[in-house]
Every structure is written in structure tokens, then in C-alpha cells.
PDB file of C-alpha atoms in Angstrom:
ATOM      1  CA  UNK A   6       7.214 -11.555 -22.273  1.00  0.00           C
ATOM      2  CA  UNK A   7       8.457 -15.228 -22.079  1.00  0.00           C
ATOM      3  CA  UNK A   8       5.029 -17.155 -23.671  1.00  0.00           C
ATOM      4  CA  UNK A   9       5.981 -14.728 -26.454  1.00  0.00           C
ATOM      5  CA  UNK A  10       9.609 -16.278 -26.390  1.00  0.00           C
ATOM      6  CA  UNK A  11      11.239 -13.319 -25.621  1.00  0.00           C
ATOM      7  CA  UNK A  12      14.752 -13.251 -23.585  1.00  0.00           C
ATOM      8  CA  UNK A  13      13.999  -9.917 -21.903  1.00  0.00           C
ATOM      9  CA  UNK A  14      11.842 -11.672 -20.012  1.00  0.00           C
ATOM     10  CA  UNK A  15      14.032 -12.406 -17.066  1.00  0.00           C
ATOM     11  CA  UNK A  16      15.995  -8.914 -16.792  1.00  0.00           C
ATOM     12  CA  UNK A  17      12.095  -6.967 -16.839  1.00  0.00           C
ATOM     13  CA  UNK A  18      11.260  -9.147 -13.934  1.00  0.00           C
ATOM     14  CA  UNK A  19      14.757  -8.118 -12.292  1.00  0.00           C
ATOM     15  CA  UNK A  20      14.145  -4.945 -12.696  1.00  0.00           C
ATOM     16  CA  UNK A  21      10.190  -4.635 -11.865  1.00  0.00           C
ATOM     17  CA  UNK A  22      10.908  -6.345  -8.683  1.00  0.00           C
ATOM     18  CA  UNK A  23      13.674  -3.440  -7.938  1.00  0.00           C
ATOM     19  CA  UNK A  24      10.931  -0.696  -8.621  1.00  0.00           C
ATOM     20  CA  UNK A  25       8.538  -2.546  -6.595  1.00  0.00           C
ATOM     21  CA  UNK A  26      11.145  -2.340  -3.643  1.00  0.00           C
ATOM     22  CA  UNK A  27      11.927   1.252  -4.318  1.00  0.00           C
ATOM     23  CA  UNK A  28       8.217   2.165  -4.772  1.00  0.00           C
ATOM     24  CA  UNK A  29       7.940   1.732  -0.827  1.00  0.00           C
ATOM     25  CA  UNK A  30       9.928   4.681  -0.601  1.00  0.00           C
ATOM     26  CA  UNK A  31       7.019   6.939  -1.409  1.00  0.00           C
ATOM     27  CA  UNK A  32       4.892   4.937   1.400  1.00  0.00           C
ATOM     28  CA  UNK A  33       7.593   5.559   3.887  1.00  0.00           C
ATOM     29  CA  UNK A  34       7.609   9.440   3.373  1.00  0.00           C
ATOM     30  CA  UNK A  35       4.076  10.106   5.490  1.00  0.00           C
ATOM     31  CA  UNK A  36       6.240   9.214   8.598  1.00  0.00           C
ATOM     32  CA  UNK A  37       7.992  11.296  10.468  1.00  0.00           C
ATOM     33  CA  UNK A  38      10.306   9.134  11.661  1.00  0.00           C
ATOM     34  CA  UNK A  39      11.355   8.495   7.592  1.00  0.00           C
ATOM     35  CA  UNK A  40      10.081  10.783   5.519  1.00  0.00           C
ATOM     36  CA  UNK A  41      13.245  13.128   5.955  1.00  0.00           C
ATOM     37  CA  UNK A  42      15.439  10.665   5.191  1.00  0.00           C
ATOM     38  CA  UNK A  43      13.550   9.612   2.466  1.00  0.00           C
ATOM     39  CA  UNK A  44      13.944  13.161   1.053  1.00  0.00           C
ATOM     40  CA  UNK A  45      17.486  13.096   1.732  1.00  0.00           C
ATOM     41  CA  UNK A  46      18.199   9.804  -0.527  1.00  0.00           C
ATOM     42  CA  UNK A  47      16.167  11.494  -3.049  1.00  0.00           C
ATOM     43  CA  UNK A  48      18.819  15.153  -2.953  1.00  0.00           C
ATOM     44  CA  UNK A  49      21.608  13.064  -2.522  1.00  0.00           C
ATOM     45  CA  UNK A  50      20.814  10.668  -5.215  1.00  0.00           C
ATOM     46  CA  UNK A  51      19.288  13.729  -7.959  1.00  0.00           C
ATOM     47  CA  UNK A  52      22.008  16.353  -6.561  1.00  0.00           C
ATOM     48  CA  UNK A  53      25.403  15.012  -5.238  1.00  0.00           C
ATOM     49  CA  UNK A  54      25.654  11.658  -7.599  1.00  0.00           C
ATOM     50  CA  UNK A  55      24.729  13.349 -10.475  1.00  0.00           C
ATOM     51  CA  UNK A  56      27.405  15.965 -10.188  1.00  0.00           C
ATOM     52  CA  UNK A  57      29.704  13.299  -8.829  1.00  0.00           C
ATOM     53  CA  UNK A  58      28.939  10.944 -11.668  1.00  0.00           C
ATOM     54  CA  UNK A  59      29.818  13.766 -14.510  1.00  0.00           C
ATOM     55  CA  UNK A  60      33.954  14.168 -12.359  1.00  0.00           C
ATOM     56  CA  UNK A  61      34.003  10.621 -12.076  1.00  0.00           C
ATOM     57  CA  UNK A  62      33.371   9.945 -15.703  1.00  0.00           C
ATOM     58  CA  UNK A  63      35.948  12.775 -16.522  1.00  0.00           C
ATOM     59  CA  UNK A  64      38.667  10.863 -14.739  1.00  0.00           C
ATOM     60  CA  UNK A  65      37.706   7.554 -15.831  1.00  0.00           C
ATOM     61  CA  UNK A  66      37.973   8.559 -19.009  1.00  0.00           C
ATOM     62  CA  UNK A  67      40.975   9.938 -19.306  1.00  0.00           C
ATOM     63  CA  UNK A  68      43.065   7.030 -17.260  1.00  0.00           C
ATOM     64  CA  UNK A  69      41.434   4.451 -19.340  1.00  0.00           C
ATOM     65  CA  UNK A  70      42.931   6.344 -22.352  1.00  0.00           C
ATOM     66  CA  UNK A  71      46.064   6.514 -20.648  1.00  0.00           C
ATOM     67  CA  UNK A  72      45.813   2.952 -19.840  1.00  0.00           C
ATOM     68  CA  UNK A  73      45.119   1.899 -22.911  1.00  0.00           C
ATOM     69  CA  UNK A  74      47.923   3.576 -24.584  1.00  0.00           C
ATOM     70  CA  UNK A  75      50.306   2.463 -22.295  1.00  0.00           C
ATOM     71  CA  UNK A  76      48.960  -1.137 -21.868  1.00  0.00           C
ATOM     72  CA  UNK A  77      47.829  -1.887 -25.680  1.00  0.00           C
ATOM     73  CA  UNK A  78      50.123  -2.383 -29.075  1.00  0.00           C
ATOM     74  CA  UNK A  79      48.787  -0.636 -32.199  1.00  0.00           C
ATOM     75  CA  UNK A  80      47.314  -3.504 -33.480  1.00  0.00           C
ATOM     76  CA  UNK A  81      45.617  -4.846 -30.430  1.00  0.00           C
ATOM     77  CA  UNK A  82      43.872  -1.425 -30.298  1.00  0.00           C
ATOM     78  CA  UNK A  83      39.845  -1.212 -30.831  1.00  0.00           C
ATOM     79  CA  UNK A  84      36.786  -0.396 -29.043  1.00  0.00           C
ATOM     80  CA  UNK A  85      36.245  -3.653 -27.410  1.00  0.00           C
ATOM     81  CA  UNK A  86      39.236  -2.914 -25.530  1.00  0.00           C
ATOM     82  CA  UNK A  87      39.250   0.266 -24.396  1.00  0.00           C
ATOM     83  CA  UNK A  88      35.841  -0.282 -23.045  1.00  0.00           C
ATOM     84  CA  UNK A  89      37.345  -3.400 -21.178  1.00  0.00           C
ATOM     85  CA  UNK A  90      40.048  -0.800 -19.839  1.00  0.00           C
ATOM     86  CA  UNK A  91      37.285   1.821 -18.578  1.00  0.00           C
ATOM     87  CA  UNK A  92      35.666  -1.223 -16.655  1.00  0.00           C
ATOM     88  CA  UNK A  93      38.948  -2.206 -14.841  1.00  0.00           C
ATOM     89  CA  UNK A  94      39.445   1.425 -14.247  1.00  0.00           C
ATOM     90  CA  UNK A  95      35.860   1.816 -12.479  1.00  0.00           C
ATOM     91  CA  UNK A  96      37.131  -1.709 -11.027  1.00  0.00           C
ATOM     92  CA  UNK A  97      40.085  -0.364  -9.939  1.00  0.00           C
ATOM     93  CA  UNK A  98      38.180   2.404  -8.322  1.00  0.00           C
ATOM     94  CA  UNK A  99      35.613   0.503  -6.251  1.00  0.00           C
ATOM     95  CA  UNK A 100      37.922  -2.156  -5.556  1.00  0.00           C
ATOM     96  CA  UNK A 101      41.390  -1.790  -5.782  1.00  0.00           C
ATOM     97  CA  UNK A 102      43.834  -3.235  -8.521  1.00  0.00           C
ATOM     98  CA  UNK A 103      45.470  -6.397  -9.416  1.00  0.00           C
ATOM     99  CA  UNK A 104      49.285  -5.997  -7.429  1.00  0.00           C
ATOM    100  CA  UNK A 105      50.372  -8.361  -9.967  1.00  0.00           C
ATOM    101  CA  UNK A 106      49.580  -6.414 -12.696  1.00  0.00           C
ATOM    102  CA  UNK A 107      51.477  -3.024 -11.273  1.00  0.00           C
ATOM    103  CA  UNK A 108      54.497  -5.417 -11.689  1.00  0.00           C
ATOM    104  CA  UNK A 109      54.185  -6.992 -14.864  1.00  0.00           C
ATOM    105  CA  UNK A 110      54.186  -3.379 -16.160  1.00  0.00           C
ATOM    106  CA  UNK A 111      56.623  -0.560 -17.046  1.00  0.00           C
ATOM    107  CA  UNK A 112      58.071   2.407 -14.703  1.00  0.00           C
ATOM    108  CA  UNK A 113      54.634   4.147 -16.509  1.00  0.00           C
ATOM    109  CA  UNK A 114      52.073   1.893 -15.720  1.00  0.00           C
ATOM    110  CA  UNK A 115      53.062   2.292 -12.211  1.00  0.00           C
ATOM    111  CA  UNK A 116      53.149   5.377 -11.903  1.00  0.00           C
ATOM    112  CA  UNK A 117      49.533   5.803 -14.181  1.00  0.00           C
ATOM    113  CA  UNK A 118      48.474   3.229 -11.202  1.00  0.00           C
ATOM    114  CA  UNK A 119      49.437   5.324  -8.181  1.00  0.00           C
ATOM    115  CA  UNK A 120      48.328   8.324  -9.320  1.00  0.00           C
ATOM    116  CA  UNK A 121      44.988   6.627 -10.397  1.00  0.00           C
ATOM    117  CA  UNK A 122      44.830   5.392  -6.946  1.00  0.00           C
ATOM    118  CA  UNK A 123      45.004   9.006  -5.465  1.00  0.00           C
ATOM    119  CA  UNK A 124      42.914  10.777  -7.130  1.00  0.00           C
ATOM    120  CA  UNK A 125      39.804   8.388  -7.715  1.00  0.00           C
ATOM    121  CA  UNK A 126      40.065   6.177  -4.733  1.00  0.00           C
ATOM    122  CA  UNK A 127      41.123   8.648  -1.959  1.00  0.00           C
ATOM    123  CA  UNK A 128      40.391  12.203  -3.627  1.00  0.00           C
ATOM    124  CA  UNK A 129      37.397  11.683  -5.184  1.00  0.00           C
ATOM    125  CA  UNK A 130      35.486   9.090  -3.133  1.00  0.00           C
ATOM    126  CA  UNK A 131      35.950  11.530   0.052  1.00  0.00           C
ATOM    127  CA  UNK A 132      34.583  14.626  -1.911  1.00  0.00           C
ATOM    128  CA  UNK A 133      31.727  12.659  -2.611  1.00  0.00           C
ATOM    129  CA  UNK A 134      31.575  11.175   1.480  1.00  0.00           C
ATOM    130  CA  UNK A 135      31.517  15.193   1.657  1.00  0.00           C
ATOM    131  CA  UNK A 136      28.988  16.692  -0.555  1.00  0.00           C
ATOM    132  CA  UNK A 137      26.699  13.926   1.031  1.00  0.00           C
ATOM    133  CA  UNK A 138      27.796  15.070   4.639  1.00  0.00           C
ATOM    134  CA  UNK A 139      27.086  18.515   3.836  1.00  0.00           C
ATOM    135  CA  UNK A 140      23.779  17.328   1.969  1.00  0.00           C
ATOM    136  CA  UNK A 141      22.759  15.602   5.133  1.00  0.00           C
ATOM    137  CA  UNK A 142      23.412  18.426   7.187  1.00  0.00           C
ATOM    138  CA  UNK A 143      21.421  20.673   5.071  1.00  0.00           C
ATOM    139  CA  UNK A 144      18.608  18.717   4.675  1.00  0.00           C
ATOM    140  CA  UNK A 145      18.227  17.820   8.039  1.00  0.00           C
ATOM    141  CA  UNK A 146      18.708  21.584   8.992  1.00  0.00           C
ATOM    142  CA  UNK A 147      14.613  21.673   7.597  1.00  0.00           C
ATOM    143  CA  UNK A 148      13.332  17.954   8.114  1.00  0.00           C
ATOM    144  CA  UNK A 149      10.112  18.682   9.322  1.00  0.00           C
ATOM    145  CA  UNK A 150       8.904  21.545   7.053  1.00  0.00           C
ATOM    146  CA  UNK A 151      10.440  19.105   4.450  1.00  0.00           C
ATOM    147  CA  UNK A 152       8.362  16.275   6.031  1.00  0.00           C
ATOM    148  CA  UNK A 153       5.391  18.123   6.395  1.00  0.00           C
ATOM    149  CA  UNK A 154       5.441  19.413   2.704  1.00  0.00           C
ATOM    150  CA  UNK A 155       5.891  15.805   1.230  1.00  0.00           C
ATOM    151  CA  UNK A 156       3.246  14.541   3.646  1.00  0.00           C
ATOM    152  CA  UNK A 157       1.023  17.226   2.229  1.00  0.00           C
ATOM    153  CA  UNK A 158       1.628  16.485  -1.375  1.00  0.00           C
ATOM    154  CA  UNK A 159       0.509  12.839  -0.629  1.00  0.00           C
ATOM    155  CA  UNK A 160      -2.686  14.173   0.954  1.00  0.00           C
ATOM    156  CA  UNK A 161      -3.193  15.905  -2.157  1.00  0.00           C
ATOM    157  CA  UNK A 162      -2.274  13.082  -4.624  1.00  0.00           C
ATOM    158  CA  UNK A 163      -4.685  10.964  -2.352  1.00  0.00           C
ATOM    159  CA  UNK A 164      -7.805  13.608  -2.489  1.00  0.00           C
ATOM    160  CA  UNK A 165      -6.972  13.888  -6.291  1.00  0.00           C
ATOM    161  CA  UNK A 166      -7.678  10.296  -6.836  1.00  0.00           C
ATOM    162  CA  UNK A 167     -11.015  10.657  -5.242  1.00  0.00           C
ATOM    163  CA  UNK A 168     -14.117  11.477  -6.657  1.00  0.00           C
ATOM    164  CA  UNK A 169     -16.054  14.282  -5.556  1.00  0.00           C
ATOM    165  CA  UNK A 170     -18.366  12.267  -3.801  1.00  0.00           C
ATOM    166  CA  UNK A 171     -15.955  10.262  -1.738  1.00  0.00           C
ATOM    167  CA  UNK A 172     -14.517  13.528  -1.402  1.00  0.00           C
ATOM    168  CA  UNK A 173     -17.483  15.401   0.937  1.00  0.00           C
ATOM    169  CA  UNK A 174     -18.447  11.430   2.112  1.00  0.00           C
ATOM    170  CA  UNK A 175     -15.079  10.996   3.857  1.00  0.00           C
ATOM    171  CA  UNK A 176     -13.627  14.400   5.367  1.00  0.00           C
ATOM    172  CA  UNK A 177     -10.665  14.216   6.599  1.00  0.00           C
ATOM    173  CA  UNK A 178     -10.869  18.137   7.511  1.00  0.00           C
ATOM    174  CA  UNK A 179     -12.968  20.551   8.963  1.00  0.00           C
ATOM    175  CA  UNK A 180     -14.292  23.718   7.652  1.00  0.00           C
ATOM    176  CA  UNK A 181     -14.166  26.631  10.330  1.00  0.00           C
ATOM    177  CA  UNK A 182     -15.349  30.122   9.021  1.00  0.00           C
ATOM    178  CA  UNK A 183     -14.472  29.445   5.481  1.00  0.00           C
ATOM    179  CA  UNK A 184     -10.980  27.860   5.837  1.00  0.00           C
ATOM    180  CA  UNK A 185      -9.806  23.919   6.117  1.00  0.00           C
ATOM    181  CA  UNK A 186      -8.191  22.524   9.047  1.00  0.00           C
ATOM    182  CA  UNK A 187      -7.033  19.038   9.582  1.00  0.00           C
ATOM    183  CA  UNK A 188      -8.668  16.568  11.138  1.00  0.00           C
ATOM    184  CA  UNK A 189      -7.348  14.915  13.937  1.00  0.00           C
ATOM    185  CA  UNK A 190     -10.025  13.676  15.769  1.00  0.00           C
ATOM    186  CA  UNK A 191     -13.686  14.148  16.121  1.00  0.00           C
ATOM    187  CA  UNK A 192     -14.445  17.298  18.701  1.00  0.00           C
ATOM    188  CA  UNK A 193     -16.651  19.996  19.320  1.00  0.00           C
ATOM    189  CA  UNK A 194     -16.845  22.678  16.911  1.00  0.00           C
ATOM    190  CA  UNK A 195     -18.002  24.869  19.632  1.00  0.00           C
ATOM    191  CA  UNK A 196     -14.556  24.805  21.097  1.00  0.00           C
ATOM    192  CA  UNK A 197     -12.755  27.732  19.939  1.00  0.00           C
ATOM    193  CA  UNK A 198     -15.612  30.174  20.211  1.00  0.00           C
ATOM    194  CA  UNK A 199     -15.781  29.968  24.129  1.00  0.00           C
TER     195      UNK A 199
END
């Protein structure tokens, strides 16, 4: 992108080398010792955020309204604003709020600020510390069948990828009476006949 002069050059570099890092995720879920928490980033991240994400942005919302009623004349009122006001509000959430500004304010700002403070700071970030508690607990209530079904769904991607030949070259399983068994090292075949 940047012979072709292009400023998007620099933010698609940003963000391939983010993938790249995040691609090793899939790697790390043929372990045991990862795999399940692997999976449980993944639920936590599709399951409990999203929901999470959708109350958040319902609160948000609405205080940055507030906000920006209380905080804005009439004429200083416009869209550039009130998305400045729902980025101090997510701010406000992740990080606190300017003291100084609770003062410089009215009985109503105050009180717009403490209540903002309880529900999104305390309320809301520990239901979301809970949904991933319980999420964690669930998850790791089936770790290894949830291990040992990713691991197989990489062996499959894998085989996929290979031709047949490579396929019957390179067995990684063994055919007894019709049906496939791992592999996991080379021993008699004789061995559960006896």
C-alpha cells in the first residue's frame, strides 16, 4: 500500500501484525495444557462481551445524553460533541473522572457523575467479572472433551489439506477390522487378538 502512496499503509500493518499474534491462538489449541483456555477466550470473547457490550452501550448512551444536556448550551450542541461526551463517558468508565470537573459543575452534574460511577464502574464491570467467572467455570467443567474436539477438528483441517496421496503415504492411524484408530506409536497389530 505505501509505493502506491496510500496512508492506510501504516494502520494495515498495525493491524496484520495483531492477527499474526492472534493467529497463534489456533496453534496453541492442540495442547492440552492450552487448548481449554484457548476455547475459553474464544466463549468469553463471542458470548459474555458481546452481551456485555450491547448493556454497556445502553448506559453509555443514555449518560452521554444526559451529559450532554446538562453540560452543553443550545448552541454549542452538535454531533461532534456529543460523540466527544460518549468518549469521556467510556473514559469515565475505564478510568475514572476528572474531580475537577464534578466541581466546576451544578448540584446535577454531580449527581449524573455519582450515579454514573455506580452503575458502570462498580455495577456493571462486576457483572461482567461474573458472567466470565461463571463462563470459566463452565467451560472448564468439560476442558478435555472440549480439548479433544478442537484437537480433532485440526486433525481434520490438516488431512483436508492433503492430497490423497500424502494421505495413504503418511498415516497417522491405523485401520483395525474396518475402523480408524490413532496412531501413537508404531506396534504390533497382532496385539489385541492374543
Amino acid at each position: 500500500l505505501e509505493p502506491l502512496g496510500s496512508s492506510l499503509a501504516t494502520p494495515a500493518l498495525a493491524v496484520a501484525g495483531l492477527l499474526s499474534w492472534v493467529y497463534l491462538l489456533w496453534f496453541l489449541l492442540g495442547f492440552s495444557h492450552t487448548g481449554h483456555l484457548v476455547v475459553m477466550i474464544w466463549t468469553i470473547l463471542t458470548s459474555d462481551m458481546v452481551r456485555f457490550a450491547f448493556l454497556t452501550v445502553i448506559f453509555i448512551m443514555g449518560f452521554s445524553l444526559a451529559f450532554f444536556i446538562a453540560t452543553t448550551t443550545p448552541q454549542e450542541r452538535c454531533l461532534t460533541v456529543f460523540m466527544s461526551q460518549m468518549f469521556d463517558c467510556f473514559h469515565m468508565m475505564t478510568s475514572g473522572f476528572d474531580k475537577e470537573a464534578g466541581k466546576q459543575g451544578d448540584s446535577m452534574v454531580s449527581g449524573l457523575l455519582l450515579s454514573y460511577t455506580i452503575i458502570a464502574t462498580i455495577l456493571l464491570l462486576n457483572i461482567l467479572i461474573a458472567m466470565m467467572g461463571d463462563t470459566y467455570n463452565r467451560v472448564s467443567g468439560m476442558a478435555i472433551q472440549q480439548w479433544r474436539l478442537e484437537r480433532a477438528r485440526i486433525i481434520t483441517s490438516i488431512e483436508q489439506e492433503l492430497s490423497f496421496s500424502d494421505r495413504e503415504k503418511n498415516k497417522y492411524w491405523m485401520e483395525i477390522q474396518g475402523r480408524r484408530f490413532l496412531q501413537m506409536e508404531q506396534v504390533a497389530s497382532e496385539w489385541a487378538r492374543s
